[in-house]
Tab-separated table of C-alpha atoms and ligand atoms in Angstrom:
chain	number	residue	atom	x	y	z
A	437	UNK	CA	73.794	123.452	118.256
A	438	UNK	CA	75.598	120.840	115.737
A	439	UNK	CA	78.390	121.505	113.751
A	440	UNK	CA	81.818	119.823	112.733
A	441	UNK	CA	84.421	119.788	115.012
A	442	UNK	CA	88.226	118.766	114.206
A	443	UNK	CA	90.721	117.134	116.824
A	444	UNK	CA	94.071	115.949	116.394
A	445	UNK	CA	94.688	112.417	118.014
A	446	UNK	CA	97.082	109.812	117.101
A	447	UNK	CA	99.208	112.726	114.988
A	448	UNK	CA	95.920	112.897	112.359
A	449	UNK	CA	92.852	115.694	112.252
A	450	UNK	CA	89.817	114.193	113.087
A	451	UNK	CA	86.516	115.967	111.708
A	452	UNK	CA	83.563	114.689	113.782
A	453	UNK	CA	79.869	115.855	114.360
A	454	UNK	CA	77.795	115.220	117.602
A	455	UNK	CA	74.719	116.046	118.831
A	456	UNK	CA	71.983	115.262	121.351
A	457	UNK	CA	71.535	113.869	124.776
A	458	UNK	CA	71.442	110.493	126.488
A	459	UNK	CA	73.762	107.486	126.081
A	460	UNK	CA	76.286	107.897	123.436
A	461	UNK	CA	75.742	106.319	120.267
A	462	UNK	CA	79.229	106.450	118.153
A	463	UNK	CA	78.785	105.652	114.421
A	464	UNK	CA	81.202	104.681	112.049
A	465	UNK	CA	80.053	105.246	108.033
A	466	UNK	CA	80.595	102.843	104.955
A	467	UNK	CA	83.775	102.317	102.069
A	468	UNK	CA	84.270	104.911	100.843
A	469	UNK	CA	81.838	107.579	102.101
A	470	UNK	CA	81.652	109.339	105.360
A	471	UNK	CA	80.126	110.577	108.263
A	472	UNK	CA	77.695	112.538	106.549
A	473	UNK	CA	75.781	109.122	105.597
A	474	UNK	CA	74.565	109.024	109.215
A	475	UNK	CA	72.489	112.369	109.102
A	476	UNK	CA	68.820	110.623	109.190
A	477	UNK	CA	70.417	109.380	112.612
A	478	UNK	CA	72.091	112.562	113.634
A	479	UNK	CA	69.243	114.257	113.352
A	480	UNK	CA	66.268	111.423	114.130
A	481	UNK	CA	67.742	110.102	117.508
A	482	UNK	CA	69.033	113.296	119.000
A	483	UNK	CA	66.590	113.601	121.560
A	484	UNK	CA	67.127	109.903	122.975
A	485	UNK	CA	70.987	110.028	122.470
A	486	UNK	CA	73.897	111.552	121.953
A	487	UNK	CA	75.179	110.609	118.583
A	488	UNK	CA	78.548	111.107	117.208
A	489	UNK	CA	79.812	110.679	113.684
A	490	UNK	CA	83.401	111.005	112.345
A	491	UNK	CA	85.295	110.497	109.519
A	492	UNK	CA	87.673	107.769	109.196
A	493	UNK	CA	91.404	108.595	108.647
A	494	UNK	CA	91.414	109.550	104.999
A	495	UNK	CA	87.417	109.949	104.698
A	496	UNK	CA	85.311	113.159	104.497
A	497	UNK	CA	87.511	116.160	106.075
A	498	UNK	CA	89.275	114.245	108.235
A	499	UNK	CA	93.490	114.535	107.037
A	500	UNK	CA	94.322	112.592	104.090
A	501	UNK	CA	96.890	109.695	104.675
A	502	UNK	CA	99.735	107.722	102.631
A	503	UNK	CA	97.147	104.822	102.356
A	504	UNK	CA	99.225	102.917	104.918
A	505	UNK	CA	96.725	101.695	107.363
A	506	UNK	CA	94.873	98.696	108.619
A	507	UNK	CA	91.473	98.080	110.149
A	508	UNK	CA	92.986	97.847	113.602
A	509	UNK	CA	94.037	101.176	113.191
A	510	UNK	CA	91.234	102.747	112.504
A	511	UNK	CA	89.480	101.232	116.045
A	512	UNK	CA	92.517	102.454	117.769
A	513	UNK	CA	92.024	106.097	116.408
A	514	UNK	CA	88.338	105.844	117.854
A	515	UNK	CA	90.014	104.857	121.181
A	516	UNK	CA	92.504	107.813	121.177
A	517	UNK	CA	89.323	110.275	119.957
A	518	UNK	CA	87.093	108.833	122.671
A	519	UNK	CA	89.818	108.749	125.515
A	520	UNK	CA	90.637	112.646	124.032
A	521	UNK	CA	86.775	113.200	124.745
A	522	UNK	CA	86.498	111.828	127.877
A	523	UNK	CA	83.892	109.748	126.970
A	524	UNK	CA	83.501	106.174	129.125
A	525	UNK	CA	81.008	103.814	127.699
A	526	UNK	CA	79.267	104.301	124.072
A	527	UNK	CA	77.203	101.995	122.093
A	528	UNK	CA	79.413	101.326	118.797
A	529	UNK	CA	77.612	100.885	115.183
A	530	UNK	CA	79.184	100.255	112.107
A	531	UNK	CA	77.780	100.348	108.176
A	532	UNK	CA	79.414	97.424	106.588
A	533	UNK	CA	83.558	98.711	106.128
A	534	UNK	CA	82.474	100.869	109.632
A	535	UNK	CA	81.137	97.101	111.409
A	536	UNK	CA	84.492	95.393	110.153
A	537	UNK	CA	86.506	98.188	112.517
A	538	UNK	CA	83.675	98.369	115.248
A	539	UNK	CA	84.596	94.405	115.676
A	540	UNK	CA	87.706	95.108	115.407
A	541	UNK	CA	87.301	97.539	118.315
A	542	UNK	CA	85.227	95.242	120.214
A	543	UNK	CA	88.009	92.976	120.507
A	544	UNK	CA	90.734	95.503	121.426
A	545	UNK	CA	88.430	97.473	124.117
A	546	UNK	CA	85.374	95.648	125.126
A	547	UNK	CA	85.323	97.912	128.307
A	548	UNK	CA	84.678	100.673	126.684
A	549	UNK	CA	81.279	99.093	124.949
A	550	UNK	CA	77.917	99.207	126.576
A	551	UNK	CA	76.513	97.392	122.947
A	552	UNK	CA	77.095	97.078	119.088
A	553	UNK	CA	75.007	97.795	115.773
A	554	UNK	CA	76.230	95.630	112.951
A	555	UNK	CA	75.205	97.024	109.685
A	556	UNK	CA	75.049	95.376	106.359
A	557	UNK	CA	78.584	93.748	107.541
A	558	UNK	CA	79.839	90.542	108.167
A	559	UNK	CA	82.279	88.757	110.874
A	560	UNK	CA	84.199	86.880	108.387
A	561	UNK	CA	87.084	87.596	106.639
A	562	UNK	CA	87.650	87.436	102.543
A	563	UNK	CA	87.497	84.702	100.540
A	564	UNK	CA	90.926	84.505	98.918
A	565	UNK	CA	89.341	85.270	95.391
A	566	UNK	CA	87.959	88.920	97.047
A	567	UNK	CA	91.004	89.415	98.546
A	568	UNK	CA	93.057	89.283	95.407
A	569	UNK	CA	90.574	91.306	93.822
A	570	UNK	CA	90.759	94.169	96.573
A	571	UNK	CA	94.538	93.681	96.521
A	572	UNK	CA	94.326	94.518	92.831
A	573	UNK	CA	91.999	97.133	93.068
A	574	UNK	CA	94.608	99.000	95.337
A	575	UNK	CA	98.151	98.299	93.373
A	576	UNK	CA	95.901	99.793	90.059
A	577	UNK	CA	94.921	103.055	92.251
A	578	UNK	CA	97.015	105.171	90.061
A	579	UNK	CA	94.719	103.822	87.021
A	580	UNK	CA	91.059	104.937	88.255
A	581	UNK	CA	89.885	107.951	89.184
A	582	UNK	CA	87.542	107.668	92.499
A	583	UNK	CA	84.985	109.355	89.405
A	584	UNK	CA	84.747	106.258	88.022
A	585	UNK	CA	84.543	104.200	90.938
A	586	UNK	CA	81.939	106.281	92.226
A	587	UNK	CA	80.118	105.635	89.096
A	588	UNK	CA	80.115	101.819	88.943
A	589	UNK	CA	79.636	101.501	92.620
A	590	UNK	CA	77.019	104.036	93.486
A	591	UNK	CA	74.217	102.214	91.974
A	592	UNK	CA	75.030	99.027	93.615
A	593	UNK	CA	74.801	99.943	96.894
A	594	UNK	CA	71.090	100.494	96.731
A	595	UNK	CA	68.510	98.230	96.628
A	596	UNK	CA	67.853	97.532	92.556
A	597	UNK	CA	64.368	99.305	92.031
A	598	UNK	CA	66.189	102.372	93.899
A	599	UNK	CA	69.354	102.445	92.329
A	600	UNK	CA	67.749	104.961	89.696
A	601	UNK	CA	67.823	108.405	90.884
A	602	UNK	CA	65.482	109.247	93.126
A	603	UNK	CA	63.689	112.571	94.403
A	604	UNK	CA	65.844	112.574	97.359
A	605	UNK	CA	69.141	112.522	95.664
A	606	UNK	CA	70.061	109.959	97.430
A	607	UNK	CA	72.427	108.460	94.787
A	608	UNK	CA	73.679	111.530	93.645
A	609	UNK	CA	74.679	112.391	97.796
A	610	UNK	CA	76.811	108.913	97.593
A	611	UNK	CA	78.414	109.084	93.767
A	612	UNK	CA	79.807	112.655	95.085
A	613	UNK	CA	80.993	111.075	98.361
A	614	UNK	CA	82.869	108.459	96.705
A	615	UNK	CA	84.390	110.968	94.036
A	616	UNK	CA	85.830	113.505	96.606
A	617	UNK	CA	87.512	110.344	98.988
A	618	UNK	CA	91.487	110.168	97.887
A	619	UNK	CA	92.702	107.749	95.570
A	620	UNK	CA	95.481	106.902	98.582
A	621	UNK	CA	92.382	106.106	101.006
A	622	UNK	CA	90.334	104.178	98.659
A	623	UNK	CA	93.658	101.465	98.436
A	624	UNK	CA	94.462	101.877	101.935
A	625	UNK	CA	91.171	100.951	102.976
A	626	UNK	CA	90.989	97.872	100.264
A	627	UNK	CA	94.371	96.719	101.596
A	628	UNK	CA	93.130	97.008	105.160
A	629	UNK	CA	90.236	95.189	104.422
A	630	UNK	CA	91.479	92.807	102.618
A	631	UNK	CA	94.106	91.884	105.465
A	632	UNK	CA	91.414	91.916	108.145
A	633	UNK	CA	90.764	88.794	109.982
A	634	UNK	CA	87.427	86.745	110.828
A	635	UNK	CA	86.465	87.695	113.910
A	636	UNK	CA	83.609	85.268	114.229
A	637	UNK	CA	84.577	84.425	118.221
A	638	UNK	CA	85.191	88.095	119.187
A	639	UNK	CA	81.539	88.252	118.607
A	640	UNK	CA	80.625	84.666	120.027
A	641	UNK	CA	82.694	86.094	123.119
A	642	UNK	CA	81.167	89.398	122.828
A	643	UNK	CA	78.729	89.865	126.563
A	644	UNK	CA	76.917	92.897	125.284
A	645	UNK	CA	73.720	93.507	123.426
A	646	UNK	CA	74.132	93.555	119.683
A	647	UNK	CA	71.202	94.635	117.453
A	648	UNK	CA	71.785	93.315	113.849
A	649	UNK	CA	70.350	95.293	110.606
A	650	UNK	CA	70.272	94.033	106.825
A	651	UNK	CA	69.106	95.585	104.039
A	652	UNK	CA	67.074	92.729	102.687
A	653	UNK	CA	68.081	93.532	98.814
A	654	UNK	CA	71.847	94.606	99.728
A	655	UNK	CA	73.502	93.408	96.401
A	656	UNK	CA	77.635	93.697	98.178
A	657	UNK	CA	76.804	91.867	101.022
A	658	UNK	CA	75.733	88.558	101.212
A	659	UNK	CA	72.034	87.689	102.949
A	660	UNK	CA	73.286	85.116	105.184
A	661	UNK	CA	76.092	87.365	106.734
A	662	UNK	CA	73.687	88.949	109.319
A	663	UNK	CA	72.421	85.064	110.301
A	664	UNK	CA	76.153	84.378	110.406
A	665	UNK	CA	76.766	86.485	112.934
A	666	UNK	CA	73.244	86.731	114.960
A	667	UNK	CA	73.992	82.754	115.044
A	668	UNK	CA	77.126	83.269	117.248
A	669	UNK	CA	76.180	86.377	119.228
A	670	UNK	CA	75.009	85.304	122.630
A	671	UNK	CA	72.738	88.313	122.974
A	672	UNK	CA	71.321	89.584	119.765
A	673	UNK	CA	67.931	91.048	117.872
A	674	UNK	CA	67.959	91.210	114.564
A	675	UNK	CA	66.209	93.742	111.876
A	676	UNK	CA	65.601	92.960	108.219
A	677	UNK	CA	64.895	95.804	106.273
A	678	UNK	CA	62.836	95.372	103.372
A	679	UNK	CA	63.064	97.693	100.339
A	680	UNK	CA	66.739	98.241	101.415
A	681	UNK	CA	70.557	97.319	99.709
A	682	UNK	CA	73.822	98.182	101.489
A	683	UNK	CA	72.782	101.640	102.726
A	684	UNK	CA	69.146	100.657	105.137
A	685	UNK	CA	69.642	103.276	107.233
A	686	UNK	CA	69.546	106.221	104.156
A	687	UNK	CA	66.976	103.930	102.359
A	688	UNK	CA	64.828	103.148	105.055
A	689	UNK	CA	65.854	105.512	108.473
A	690	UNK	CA	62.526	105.249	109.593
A	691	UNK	CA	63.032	101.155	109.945
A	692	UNK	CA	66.389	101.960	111.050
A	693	UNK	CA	65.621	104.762	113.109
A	694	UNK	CA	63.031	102.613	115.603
A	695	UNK	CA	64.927	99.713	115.400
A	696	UNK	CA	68.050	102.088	116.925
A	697	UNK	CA	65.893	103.971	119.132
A	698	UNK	CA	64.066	100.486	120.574
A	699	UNK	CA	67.833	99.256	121.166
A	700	UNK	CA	69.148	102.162	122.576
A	701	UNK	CA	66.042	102.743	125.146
A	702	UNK	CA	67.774	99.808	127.735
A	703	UNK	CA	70.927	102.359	127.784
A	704	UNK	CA	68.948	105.488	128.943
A	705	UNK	CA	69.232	105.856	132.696
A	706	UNK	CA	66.254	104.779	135.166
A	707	UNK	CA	64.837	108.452	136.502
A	708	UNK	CA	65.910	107.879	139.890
A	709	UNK	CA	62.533	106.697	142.117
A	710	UNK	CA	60.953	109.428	144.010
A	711	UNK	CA	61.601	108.561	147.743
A	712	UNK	CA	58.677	110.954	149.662
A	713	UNK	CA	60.209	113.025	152.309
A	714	UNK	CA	59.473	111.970	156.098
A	715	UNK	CA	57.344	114.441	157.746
A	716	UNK	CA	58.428	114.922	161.345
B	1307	LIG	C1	81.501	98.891	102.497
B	1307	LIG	O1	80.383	99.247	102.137
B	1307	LIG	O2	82.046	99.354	103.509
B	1307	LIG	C2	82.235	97.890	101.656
B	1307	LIG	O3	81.474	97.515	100.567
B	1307	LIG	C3	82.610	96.692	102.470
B	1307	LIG	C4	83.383	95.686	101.685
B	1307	LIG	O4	83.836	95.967	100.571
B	1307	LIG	O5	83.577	94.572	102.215
Protein backbone atom coordinates (compact mmCIF):
# COMPACT_ATOMS: atom_id res chain seq x y z
CA UNK A 1 0.00 0.00 0.00
CA UNK A 2 1.30 3.71 -0.99
CA UNK A 3 0.89 6.60 0.92
CA UNK A 4 2.99 9.73 2.12
CA UNK A 5 5.32 9.33 4.65
CA UNK A 6 7.20 12.31 6.59
CA UNK A 7 10.84 12.03 8.15
CA UNK A 8 12.85 14.51 9.76
CA UNK A 9 16.58 14.54 8.49
CA UNK A 10 18.98 17.29 8.39
CA UNK A 11 16.58 19.29 11.16
CA UNK A 12 13.68 19.56 8.11
CA UNK A 13 10.31 17.21 7.55
CA UNK A 14 10.61 15.34 4.63
CA UNK A 15 7.21 14.16 2.90
CA UNK A 16 8.05 11.28 0.53
CA UNK A 17 5.98 8.50 -1.31
CA UNK A 18 7.35 4.99 -2.32
CA UNK A 19 6.13 2.12 -3.73
CA UNK A 20 6.94 -1.13 -5.52
CA UNK A 21 9.63 -3.70 -5.74
CA UNK A 22 13.00 -4.16 -7.42
CA UNK A 23 15.94 -1.75 -7.68
CA UNK A 24 15.25 1.60 -6.31
CA UNK A 25 14.48 4.27 -8.57
CA UNK A 26 14.68 7.79 -6.52
CA UNK A 27 13.07 10.74 -8.38
CA UNK A 28 13.50 14.20 -7.87
CA UNK A 29 10.45 16.61 -9.49
CA UNK A 30 10.78 20.02 -11.44
CA UNK A 31 10.92 24.17 -10.23
CA UNK A 32 8.56 24.68 -8.61
CA UNK A 33 6.27 21.63 -8.40
CA UNK A 34 6.66 18.44 -6.54
CA UNK A 35 6.69 14.97 -6.08
CA UNK A 36 3.32 14.47 -7.14
CA UNK A 37 4.53 15.15 -10.93
CA UNK A 38 6.05 11.65 -10.87
CA UNK A 39 2.68 9.69 -10.36
CA UNK A 40 2.50 8.13 -14.11
CA UNK A 41 5.92 6.62 -12.75
CA UNK A 42 4.82 5.82 -9.27
CA UNK A 43 2.25 4.03 -10.39
CA UNK A 44 3.53 2.61 -14.11
CA UNK A 45 6.92 1.09 -12.90
CA UNK A 46 5.91 -0.30 -9.56
CA UNK A 47 6.06 -3.73 -10.45
CA UNK A 48 9.76 -3.53 -11.94
CA UNK A 49 10.99 -1.09 -9.16
CA UNK A 50 10.78 0.46 -6.23
CA UNK A 51 10.19 4.10 -6.81
CA UNK A 52 10.47 6.86 -4.41
CA UNK A 53 9.40 10.46 -4.73
CA UNK A 54 9.92 13.37 -2.27
CA UNK A 55 9.55 16.77 -1.98
CA UNK A 56 12.36 19.08 -2.01
CA UNK A 57 12.99 21.29 1.10
CA UNK A 58 10.33 23.93 0.67
CA UNK A 59 8.23 21.90 -2.11
CA UNK A 60 4.89 20.02 -1.73
CA UNK A 61 4.44 19.11 2.18
CA UNK A 62 7.74 18.88 2.90
CA UNK A 63 8.61 22.02 5.84
CA UNK A 64 8.79 25.36 4.43
CA UNK A 65 12.30 27.09 4.70
CA UNK A 66 13.82 30.80 5.00
CA UNK A 67 14.73 30.44 1.23
CA UNK A 68 18.37 30.06 2.30
CA UNK A 69 19.56 27.11 0.39
CA UNK A 70 21.68 25.96 -2.47
CA UNK A 71 21.56 23.09 -4.92
CA UNK A 72 24.21 21.23 -2.98
CA UNK A 73 21.97 21.18 -0.27
CA UNK A 74 19.30 19.78 -1.56
CA UNK A 75 21.60 16.45 -2.79
CA UNK A 76 22.88 16.37 0.68
CA UNK A 77 19.26 16.16 2.19
CA UNK A 78 18.71 13.10 -0.28
CA UNK A 79 21.92 11.64 1.28
CA UNK A 80 20.77 12.15 4.93
CA UNK A 81 16.99 10.71 3.77
CA UNK A 82 18.60 7.76 2.00
CA UNK A 83 21.31 6.99 4.75
CA UNK A 84 17.98 7.52 7.34
CA UNK A 85 16.37 4.72 5.04
CA UNK A 86 18.95 2.46 4.87
CA UNK A 87 18.92 2.37 1.42
CA UNK A 88 22.55 1.45 -0.47
CA UNK A 89 22.49 1.90 -4.16
CA UNK A 90 19.46 3.71 -6.16
CA UNK A 91 19.24 4.82 -9.65
CA UNK A 92 18.87 8.81 -9.36
CA UNK A 93 16.51 10.84 -11.97
CA UNK A 94 15.96 14.31 -12.07
CA UNK A 95 13.19 16.65 -14.14
CA UNK A 96 15.16 19.61 -15.19
CA UNK A 97 15.67 21.85 -11.48
CA UNK A 98 15.53 17.87 -9.96
CA UNK A 99 18.70 16.80 -12.77
CA UNK A 100 20.66 20.08 -11.71
CA UNK A 101 20.71 18.50 -7.84
CA UNK A 102 20.88 14.76 -9.05
CA UNK A 103 24.41 16.03 -10.70
CA UNK A 104 25.03 17.72 -8.05
CA UNK A 105 24.64 14.51 -6.03
CA UNK A 106 26.50 12.53 -8.44
CA UNK A 107 29.47 14.43 -7.71
CA UNK A 108 29.22 14.46 -3.89
CA UNK A 109 28.28 10.53 -3.62
CA UNK A 110 28.91 8.59 -6.71
CA UNK A 111 28.93 5.40 -4.46
CA UNK A 112 25.76 5.57 -3.68
CA UNK A 113 24.59 5.56 -7.64
CA UNK A 114 24.00 2.42 -9.59
CA UNK A 115 22.81 5.06 -12.76
CA UNK A 116 21.20 8.53 -13.61
CA UNK A 117 18.02 9.84 -15.63
CA UNK A 118 18.60 13.35 -16.86
CA UNK A 119 15.39 15.00 -17.67
CA UNK A 120 14.75 18.02 -19.73
CA UNK A 121 18.04 19.44 -17.80
CA UNK A 122 21.25 20.52 -18.68
CA UNK A 123 25.02 20.18 -17.23
CA UNK A 124 25.85 23.72 -17.67
CA UNK A 125 25.57 26.46 -15.60
CA UNK A 126 23.71 30.06 -16.43
CA UNK A 127 24.58 32.34 -18.79
CA UNK A 128 25.26 35.53 -16.84
CA UNK A 129 22.15 37.27 -18.52
CA UNK A 130 19.79 34.18 -16.83
CA UNK A 131 21.48 34.49 -13.86
CA UNK A 132 20.73 38.13 -13.31
CA UNK A 133 17.37 37.48 -14.34
CA UNK A 134 16.82 34.59 -11.66
CA UNK A 135 18.71 36.80 -9.20
CA UNK A 136 16.02 39.38 -9.87
CA UNK A 137 13.27 37.21 -9.90
CA UNK A 138 14.19 36.29 -6.20
CA UNK A 139 15.10 39.95 -4.57
CA UNK A 140 11.29 40.95 -6.24
CA UNK A 141 9.67 37.77 -4.33
CA UNK A 142 7.80 40.04 -2.10
CA UNK A 143 6.21 41.60 -5.47
CA UNK A 144 4.55 38.33 -7.13
CA UNK A 145 2.35 36.12 -5.87
CA UNK A 146 3.38 32.30 -6.84
CA UNK A 147 -0.58 32.91 -8.55
CA UNK A 148 0.86 34.75 -11.02
CA UNK A 149 3.86 32.90 -11.63
CA UNK A 150 1.95 29.89 -11.90
CA UNK A 151 -0.01 31.58 -14.51
CA UNK A 152 2.71 32.77 -16.91
CA UNK A 153 4.73 29.68 -16.43
CA UNK A 154 2.25 26.87 -16.55
CA UNK A 155 1.63 27.08 -20.16
CA UNK A 156 5.19 27.11 -21.06
CA UNK A 157 6.19 24.12 -19.75
CA UNK A 158 4.17 22.10 -22.18
CA UNK A 159 4.72 21.43 -25.51
CA UNK A 160 2.77 24.50 -27.56
CA UNK A 161 -0.25 22.55 -29.18
CA UNK A 162 -0.75 21.18 -25.42
CA UNK A 163 -0.35 24.11 -23.49
CA UNK A 164 -4.28 24.63 -23.86
CA UNK A 165 -6.14 22.76 -21.34
CA UNK A 166 -6.51 19.48 -21.92
CA UNK A 167 -9.01 16.57 -20.83
CA UNK A 168 -6.53 15.38 -18.41
CA UNK A 169 -6.05 18.52 -16.50
CA UNK A 170 -2.84 18.33 -16.90
CA UNK A 171 -2.18 22.12 -16.83
CA UNK A 172 -4.54 22.84 -14.34
CA UNK A 173 -2.53 19.84 -11.91
CA UNK A 174 0.80 22.13 -12.54
CA UNK A 175 -0.73 25.98 -12.33
CA UNK A 176 -2.07 24.68 -8.73
CA UNK A 177 1.34 23.16 -7.92
CA UNK A 178 3.14 26.22 -8.61
CA UNK A 179 0.49 28.46 -6.70
CA UNK A 180 0.60 26.48 -3.35
CA UNK A 181 4.90 26.38 -3.40
CA UNK A 182 6.07 29.44 -0.89
CA UNK A 183 7.10 32.62 -2.14
CA UNK A 184 10.49 31.96 0.23
CA UNK A 185 11.10 28.59 -1.86
CA UNK A 186 10.41 29.89 -5.22
CA UNK A 187 13.66 32.62 -4.51
CA UNK A 188 15.57 30.16 -2.68
CA UNK A 189 15.46 27.82 -5.38
CA UNK A 190 16.18 30.74 -8.17
CA UNK A 191 19.14 31.83 -6.02
CA UNK A 192 20.34 28.25 -5.76
CA UNK A 193 20.09 27.79 -9.22
CA UNK A 194 21.38 30.56 -10.28
CA UNK A 195 24.67 29.97 -8.12
CA UNK A 196 24.98 26.38 -9.33
CA UNK A 197 28.00 25.45 -11.22
CA UNK A 198 28.59 23.56 -14.70
CA UNK A 199 29.16 20.32 -13.95
CA UNK A 200 29.94 19.21 -17.46
CA UNK A 201 33.11 16.80 -16.15
CA UNK A 202 31.18 15.33 -13.17
CA UNK A 203 29.25 13.78 -15.92
CA UNK A 204 32.28 13.17 -18.40
CA UNK A 205 33.75 11.43 -15.14
CA UNK A 206 30.53 9.91 -14.30
CA UNK A 207 31.20 5.50 -14.76
CA UNK A 208 27.54 4.69 -14.58
CA UNK A 209 24.77 4.27 -17.08
CA UNK A 210 22.89 7.45 -17.79
CA UNK A 211 19.69 7.34 -19.91
CA UNK A 212 18.96 10.89 -21.30
CA UNK A 213 15.16 12.14 -22.05
CA UNK A 214 14.02 15.45 -23.94
CA UNK A 215 10.90 16.60 -24.62
CA UNK A 216 11.44 17.39 -28.26
CA UNK A 217 9.17 20.78 -28.11
CA UNK A 218 10.42 21.78 -24.42
CA UNK A 219 10.19 25.65 -24.87
CA UNK A 220 12.64 26.38 -21.16
CA UNK A 221 15.17 24.19 -22.10
CA UNK A 222 17.27 24.39 -24.87
CA UNK A 223 17.32 21.26 -27.64
CA UNK A 224 20.93 20.89 -27.68
CA UNK A 225 21.27 20.53 -23.80
CA UNK A 226 20.51 16.74 -23.87
CA UNK A 227 23.37 16.37 -26.92
CA UNK A 228 25.47 18.49 -24.57
CA UNK A 229 25.53 16.22 -22.11
CA UNK A 230 25.00 12.64 -23.98
CA UNK A 231 28.27 14.10 -25.86
CA UNK A 232 30.37 13.89 -22.62
CA UNK A 233 28.76 10.93 -20.84
CA UNK A 234 30.90 7.90 -21.41
CA UNK A 235 27.94 5.56 -21.13
CA UNK A 236 24.70 6.99 -22.29
CA UNK A 237 21.21 6.25 -24.41
CA UNK A 238 19.32 8.85 -25.21
CA UNK A 239 15.29 9.33 -25.69
CA UNK A 240 13.64 12.13 -27.65
CA UNK A 241 10.21 12.50 -26.96
CA UNK A 242 8.12 13.82 -29.55
CA UNK A 243 4.87 15.70 -28.80
CA UNK A 244 6.56 16.67 -25.46
CA UNK A 245 7.89 20.34 -23.70
CA UNK A 246 9.56 20.44 -20.27
CA UNK A 247 7.25 17.92 -18.55
CA UNK A 248 7.78 14.33 -21.16
CA UNK A 249 7.19 12.19 -18.59
CA UNK A 250 3.32 13.76 -17.70
CA UNK A 251 2.98 14.45 -21.51
CA UNK A 252 4.13 11.37 -22.82
CA UNK A 253 4.65 8.54 -19.65
CA UNK A 254 4.08 5.93 -21.94
CA UNK A 255 7.49 7.07 -24.00
CA UNK A 256 8.87 7.78 -20.72
CA UNK A 257 7.61 4.94 -18.98
CA UNK A 258 9.47 2.17 -21.51
CA UNK A 259 12.27 4.17 -21.97
CA UNK A 260 12.63 3.97 -17.78
CA UNK A 261 11.55 0.53 -17.58
CA UNK A 262 14.13 -0.62 -20.67
CA UNK A 263 16.91 1.28 -18.49
CA UNK A 264 16.07 0.05 -15.34
CA UNK A 265 15.75 -3.83 -16.54
CA UNK A 266 20.01 -4.13 -16.36
CA UNK A 267 19.46 -3.18 -12.45
CA UNK A 268 16.97 -6.05 -11.65
CA UNK A 269 18.84 -8.98 -10.16
CA UNK A 270 19.74 -12.25 -12.32
CA UNK A 271 17.18 -15.10 -10.73
CA UNK A 272 19.86 -17.05 -9.34
CA UNK A 273 20.54 -20.31 -11.93
CA UNK A 274 18.91 -23.43 -10.88
CA UNK A 275 21.82 -25.81 -9.89
CA UNK A 276 19.89 -29.58 -10.03
CA UNK A 277 20.43 -31.44 -6.88
CA UNK A 278 22.94 -34.55 -7.01
CA UNK A 279 21.14 -37.70 -6.59
CA UNK A 280 23.17 -40.11 -4.49
C1 LIG B 1 12.74 23.57 -13.90
O1 LIG B 1 11.82 23.16 -14.60
O2 LIG B 1 13.17 22.93 -12.93
C2 LIG B 1 13.32 24.92 -14.21
O3 LIG B 1 12.70 25.48 -15.31
C3 LIG B 1 14.79 24.81 -14.45
C4 LIG B 1 15.43 26.13 -14.72
O4 LIG B 1 14.81 27.18 -14.52
O5 LIG B 1 16.61 26.13 -15.11
Amino acid sequence: MRKDMLTTVNGLEFNYVHHGVGPTLVLLHAFPLNYRMWEPQITGLNDMCHVLALDMRGFGASEATDGDFTIENLADDLHALMQHLGHERFVLGGSSMGGYVAMAYAERYPEDLMGLALIATRATADTPEKREERLKTAASVSAFTPATLAKTMAPTMFAPEYSKERPNGLLSAVRAWISGTPPLTIAGAQRAMANRPDRTQVLAGFQEPVLVIAGEQDQIMPPDAADQMVEVLPYATLVRVPNAGHLPNMEQPEIVNQALRQFMKQFTPKPAAHTPSRQT
